[in-house]
Tab-separated table of N, CA and C in Angstrom:
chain	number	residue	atom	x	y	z
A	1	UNK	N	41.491	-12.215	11.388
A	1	UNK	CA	40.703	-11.731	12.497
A	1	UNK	C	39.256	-12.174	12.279
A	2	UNK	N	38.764	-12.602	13.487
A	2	UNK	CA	37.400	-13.309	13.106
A	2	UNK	C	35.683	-12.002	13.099
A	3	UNK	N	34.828	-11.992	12.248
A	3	UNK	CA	34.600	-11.322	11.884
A	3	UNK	C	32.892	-11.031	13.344
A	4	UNK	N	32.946	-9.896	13.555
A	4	UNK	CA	31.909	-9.930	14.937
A	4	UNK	C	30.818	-10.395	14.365
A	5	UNK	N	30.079	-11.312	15.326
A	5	UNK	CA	28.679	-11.781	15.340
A	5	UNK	C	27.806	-10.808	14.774
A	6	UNK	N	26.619	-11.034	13.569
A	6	UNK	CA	25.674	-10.073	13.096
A	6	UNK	C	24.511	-10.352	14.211
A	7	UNK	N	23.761	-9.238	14.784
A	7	UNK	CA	22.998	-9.670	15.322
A	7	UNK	C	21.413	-9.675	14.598
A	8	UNK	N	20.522	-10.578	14.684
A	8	UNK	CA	19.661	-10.626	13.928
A	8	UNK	C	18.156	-10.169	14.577
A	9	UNK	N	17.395	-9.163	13.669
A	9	UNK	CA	16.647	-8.673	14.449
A	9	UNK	C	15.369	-9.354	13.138
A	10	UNK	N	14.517	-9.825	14.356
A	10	UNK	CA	13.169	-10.287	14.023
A	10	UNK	C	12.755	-9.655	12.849
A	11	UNK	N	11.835	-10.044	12.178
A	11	UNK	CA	10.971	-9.253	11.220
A	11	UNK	C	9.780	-10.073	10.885
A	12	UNK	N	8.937	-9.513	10.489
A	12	UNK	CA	7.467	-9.830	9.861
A	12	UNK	C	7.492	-10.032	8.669
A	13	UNK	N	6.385	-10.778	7.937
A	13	UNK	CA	6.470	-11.594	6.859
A	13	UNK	C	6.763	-10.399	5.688
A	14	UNK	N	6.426	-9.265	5.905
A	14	UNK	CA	6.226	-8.354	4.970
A	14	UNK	C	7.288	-7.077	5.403
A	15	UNK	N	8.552	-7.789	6.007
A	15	UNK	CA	10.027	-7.194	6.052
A	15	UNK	C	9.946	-5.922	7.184
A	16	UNK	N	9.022	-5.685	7.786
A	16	UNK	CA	9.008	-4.855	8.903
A	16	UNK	C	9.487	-5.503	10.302
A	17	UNK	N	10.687	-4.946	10.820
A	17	UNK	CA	11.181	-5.506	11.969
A	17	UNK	C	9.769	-5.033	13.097
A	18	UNK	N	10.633	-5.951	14.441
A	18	UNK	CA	9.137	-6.728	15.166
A	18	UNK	C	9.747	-5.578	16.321
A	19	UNK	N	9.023	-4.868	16.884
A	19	UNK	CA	9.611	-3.510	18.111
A	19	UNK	C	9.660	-3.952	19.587
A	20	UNK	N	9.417	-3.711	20.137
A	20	UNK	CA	9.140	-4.222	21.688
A	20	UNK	C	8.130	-3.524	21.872
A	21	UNK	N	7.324	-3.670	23.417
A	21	UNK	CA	5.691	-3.718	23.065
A	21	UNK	C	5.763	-2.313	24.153
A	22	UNK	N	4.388	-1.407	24.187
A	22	UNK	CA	4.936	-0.381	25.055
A	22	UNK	C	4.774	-0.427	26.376
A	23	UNK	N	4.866	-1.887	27.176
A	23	UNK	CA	4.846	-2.314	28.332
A	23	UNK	C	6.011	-2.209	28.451
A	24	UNK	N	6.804	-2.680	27.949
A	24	UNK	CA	8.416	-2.872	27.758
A	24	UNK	C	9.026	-1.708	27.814
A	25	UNK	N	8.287	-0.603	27.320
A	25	UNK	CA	9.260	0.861	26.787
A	25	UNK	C	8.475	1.121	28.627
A	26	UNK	N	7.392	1.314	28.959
A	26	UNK	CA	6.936	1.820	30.049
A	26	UNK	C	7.993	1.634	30.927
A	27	UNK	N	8.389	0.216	30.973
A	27	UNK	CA	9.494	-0.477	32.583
A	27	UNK	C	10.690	0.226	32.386
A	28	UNK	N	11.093	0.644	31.188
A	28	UNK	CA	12.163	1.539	30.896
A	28	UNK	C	12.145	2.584	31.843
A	29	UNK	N	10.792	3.476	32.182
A	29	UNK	CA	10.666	4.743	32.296
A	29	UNK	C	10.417	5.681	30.976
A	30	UNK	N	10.049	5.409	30.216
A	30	UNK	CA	9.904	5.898	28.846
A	30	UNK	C	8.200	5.802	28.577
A	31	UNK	N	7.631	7.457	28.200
A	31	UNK	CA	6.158	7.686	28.010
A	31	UNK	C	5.857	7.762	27.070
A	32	UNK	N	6.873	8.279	25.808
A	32	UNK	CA	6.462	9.090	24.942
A	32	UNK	C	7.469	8.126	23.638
A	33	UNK	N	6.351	8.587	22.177
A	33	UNK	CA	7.301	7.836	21.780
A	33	UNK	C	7.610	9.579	20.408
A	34	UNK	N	8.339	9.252	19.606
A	34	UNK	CA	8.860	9.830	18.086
A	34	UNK	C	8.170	8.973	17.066
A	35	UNK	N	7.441	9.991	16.628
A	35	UNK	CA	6.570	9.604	15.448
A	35	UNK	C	7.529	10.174	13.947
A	36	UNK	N	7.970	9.224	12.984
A	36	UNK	CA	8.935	10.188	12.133
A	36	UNK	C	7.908	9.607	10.484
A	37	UNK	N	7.418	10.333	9.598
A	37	UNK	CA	7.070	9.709	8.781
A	37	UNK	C	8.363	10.213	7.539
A	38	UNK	N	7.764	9.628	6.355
A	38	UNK	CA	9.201	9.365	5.373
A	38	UNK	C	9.281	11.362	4.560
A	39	UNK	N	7.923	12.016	4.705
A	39	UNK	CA	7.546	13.375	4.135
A	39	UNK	C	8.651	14.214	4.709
A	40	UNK	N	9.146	13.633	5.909
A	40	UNK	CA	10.253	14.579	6.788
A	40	UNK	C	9.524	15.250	8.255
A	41	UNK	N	7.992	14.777	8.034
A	41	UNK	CA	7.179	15.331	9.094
A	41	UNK	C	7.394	14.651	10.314
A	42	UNK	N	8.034	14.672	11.685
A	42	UNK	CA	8.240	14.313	12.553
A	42	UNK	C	7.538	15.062	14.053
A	43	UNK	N	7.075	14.701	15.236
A	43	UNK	CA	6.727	15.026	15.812
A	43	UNK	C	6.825	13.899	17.578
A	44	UNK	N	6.233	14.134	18.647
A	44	UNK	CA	6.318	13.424	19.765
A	44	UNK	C	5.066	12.643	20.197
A	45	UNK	N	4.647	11.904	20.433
A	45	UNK	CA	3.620	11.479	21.341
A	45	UNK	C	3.677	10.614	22.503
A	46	UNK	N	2.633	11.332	23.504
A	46	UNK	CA	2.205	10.397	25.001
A	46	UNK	C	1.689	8.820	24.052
A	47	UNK	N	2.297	7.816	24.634
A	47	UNK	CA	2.097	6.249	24.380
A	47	UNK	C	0.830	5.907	25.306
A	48	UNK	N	0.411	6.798	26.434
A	48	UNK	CA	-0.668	6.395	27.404
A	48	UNK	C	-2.019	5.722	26.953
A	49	UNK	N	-2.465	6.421	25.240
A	49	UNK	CA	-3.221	6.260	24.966
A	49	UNK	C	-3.480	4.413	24.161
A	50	UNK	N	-2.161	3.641	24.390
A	50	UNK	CA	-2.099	2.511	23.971
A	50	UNK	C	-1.749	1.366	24.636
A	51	UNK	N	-2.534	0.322	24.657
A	51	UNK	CA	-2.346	-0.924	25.994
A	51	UNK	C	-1.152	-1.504	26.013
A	52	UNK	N	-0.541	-1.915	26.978
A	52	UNK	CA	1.087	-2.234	27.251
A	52	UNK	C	1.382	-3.804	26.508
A	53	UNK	N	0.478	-4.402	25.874
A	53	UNK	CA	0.827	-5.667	25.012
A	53	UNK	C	0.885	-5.000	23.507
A	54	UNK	N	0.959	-4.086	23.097
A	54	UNK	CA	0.456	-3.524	21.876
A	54	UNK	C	2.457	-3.140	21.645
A	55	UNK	N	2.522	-3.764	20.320
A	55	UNK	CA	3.991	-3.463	20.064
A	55	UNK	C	4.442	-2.138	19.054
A	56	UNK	N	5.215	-1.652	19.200
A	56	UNK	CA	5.375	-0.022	18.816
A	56	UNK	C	5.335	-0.595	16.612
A	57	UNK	N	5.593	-1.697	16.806
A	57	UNK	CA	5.922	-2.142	15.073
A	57	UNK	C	4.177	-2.346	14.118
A	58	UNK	N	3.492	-2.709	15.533
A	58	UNK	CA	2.342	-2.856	15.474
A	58	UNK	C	1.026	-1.705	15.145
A	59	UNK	N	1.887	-0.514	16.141
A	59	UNK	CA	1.387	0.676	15.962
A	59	UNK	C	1.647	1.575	14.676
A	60	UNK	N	2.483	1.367	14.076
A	60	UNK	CA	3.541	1.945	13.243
A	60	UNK	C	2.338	1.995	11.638
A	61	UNK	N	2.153	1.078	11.102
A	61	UNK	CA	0.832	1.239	9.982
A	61	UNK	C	-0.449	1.544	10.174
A	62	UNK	N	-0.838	1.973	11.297
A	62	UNK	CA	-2.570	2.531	11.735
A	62	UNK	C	-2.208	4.153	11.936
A	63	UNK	N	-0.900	4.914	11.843
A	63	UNK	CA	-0.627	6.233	11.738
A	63	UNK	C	-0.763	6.472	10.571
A	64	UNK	N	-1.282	7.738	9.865
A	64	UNK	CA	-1.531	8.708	8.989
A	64	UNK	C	-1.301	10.494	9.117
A	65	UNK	N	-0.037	10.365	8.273
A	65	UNK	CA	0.395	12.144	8.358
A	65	UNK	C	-0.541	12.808	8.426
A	66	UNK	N	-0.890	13.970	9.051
A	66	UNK	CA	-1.433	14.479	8.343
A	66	UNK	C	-0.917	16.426	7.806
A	67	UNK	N	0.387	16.302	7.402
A	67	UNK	CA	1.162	16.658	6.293
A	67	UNK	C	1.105	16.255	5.379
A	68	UNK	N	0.974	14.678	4.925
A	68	UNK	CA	1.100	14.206	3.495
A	68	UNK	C	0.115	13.129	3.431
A	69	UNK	N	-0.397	13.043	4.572
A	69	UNK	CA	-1.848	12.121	4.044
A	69	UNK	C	-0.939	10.096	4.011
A	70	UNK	N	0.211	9.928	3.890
A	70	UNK	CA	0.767	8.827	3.844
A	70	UNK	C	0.256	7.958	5.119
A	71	UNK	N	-0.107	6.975	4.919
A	71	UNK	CA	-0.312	5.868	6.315
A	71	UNK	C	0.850	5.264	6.334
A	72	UNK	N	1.358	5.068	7.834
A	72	UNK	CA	2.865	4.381	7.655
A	72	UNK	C	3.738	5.568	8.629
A	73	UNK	N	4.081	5.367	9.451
A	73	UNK	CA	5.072	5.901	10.084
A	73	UNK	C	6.332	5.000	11.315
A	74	UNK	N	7.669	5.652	10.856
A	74	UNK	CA	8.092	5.259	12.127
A	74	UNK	C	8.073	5.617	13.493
A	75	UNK	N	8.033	4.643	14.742
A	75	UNK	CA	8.030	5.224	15.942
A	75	UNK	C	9.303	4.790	16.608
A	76	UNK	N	9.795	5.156	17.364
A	76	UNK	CA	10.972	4.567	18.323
A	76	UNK	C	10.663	5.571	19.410
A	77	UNK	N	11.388	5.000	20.890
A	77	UNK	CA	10.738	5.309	21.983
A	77	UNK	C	11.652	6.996	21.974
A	78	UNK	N	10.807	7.652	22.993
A	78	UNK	CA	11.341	8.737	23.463
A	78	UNK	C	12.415	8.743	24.665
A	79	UNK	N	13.559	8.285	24.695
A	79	UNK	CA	14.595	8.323	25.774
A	79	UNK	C	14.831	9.691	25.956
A	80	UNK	N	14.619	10.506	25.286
A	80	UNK	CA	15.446	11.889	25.635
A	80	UNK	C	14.456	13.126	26.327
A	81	UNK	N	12.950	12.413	26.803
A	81	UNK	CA	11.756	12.917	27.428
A	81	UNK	C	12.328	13.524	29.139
A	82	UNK	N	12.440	14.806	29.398
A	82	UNK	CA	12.731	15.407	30.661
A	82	UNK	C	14.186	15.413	31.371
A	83	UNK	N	15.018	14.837	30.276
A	83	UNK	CA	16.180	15.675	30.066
A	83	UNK	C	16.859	17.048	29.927
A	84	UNK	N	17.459	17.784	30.264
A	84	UNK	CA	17.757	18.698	29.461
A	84	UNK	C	19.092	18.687	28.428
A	85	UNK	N	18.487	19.602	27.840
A	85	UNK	CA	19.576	19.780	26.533
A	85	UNK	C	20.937	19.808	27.417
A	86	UNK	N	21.598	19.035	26.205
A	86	UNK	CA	22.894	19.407	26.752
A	86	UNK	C	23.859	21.213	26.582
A	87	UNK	N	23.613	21.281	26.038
A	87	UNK	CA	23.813	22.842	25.634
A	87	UNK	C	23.194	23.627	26.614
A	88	UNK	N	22.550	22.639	27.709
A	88	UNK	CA	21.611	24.118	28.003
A	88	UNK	C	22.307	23.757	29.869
A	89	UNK	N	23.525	22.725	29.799
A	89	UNK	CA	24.313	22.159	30.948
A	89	UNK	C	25.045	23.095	31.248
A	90	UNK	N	25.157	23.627	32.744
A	90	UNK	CA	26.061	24.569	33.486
A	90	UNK	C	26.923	23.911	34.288
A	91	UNK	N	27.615	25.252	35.436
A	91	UNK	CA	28.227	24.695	36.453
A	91	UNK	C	26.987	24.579	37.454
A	92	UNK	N	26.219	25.582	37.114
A	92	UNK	CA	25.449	25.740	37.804
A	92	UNK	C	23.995	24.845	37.905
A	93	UNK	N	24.272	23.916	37.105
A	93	UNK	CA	22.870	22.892	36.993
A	93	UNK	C	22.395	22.971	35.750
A	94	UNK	N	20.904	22.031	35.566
A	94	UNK	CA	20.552	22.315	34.134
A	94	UNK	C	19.529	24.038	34.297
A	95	UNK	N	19.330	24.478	32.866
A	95	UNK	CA	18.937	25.400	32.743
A	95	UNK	C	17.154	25.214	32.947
A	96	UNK	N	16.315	26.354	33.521
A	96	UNK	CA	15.031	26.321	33.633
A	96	UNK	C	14.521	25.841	32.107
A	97	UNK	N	13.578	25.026	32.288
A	97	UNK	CA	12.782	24.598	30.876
A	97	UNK	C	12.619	25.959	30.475
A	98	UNK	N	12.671	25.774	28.591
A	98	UNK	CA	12.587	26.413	27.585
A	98	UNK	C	10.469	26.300	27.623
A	99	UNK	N	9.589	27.638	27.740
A	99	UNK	CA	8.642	27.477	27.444
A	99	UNK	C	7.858	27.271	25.895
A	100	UNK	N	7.209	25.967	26.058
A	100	UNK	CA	5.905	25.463	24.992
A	100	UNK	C	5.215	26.348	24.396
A	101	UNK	N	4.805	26.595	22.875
A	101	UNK	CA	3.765	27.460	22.318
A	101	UNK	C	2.466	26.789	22.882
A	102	UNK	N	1.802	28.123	23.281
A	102	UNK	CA	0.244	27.786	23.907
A	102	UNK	C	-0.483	27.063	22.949
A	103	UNK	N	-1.118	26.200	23.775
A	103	UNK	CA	-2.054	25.126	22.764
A	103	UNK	C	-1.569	23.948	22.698
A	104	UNK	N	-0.239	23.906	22.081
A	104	UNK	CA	0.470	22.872	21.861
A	104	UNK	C	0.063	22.648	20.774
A	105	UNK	N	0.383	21.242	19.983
A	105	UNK	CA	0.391	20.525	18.857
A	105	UNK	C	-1.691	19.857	18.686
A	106	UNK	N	-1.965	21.095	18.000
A	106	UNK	CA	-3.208	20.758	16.935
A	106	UNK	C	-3.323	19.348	16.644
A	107	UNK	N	-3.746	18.673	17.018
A	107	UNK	CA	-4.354	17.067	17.016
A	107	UNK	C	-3.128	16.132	16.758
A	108	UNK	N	-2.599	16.274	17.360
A	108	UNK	CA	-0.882	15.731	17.618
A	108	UNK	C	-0.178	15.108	16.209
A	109	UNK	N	-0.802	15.904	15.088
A	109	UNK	CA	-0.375	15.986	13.785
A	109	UNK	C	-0.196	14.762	13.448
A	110	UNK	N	-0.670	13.611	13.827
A	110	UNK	CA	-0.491	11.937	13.248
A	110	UNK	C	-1.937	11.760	13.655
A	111	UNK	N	-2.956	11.178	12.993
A	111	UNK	CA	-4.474	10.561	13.270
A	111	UNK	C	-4.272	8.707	13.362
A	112	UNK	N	-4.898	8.050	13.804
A	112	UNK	CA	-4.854	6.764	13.607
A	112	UNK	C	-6.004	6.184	11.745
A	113	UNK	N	-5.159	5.488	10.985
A	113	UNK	CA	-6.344	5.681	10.356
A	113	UNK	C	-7.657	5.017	10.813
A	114	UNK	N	-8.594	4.776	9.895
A	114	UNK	CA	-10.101	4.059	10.114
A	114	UNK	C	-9.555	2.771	9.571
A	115	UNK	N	-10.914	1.796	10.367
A	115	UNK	CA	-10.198	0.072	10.400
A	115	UNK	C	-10.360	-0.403	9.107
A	116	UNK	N	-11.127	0.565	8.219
A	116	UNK	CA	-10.976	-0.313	6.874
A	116	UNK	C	-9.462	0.079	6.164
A	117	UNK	N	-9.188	-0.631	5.033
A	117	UNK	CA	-7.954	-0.576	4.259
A	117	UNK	C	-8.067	0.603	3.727
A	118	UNK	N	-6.908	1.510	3.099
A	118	UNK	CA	-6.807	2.496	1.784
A	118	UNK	C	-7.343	1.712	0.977
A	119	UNK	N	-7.447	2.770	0.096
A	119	UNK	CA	-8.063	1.762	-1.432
A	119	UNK	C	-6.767	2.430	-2.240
């Protein structure tokens, strides 16, 4: 049996695959992306604040936890933004949104770092 085609995904000289840019995630319908760093600290963000040639792989090393202080995070897009839960599926339709803690998320818990390097 012949063995399925691997498909090969781009990467950068320094082994980080290459993302699609968030012009690309926009035409989707997709705003928001998942910020996941490696500490286990994960969280959501609006992409608005970044120009649509700017690639999510690109964005990905100018984030800094700030749980663990690490620069470096993964992003992948938010598909599952204004959905509802499935659990939360009736006969009767989806269920009224679950309400947000007031305030929301304290400086959206990821900072960009500053343009110079870590030392």
């Amino acid at each position: 049996m012949p063995r399925p085609t691997r498909r090969i995904t781009p990467t950068r000289a320094d082994g980080r695959p290459v993302k699609i840019t968030l012009g690309e995630m926009r035409e989707m319908g997709v705003r928001r992306v998942l910020v996941y760093c490696c500490c286990g600290h994960h969280m959501a963000l609006s992409a608005d604040r970044w120009p649509n040639d700017l690639r999510l792989s690109d964005v990905e090393p100018r984030l800094v936890c700030t749980a663990c202080g690490r620069r470096g995070a993964e992003l992948r897009p938010d598909f599952e933004t204004g959905k509802p839960p499935l659990a939360a599926m009736d006969c009767a339709g989806p269920a009224p949104p679950i309400a947000q803690p007031a305030g929301g998320i304290a400086g959206d818990g990821f900072r960009k770092s500053p343009a110079h390097p870590a030392r």
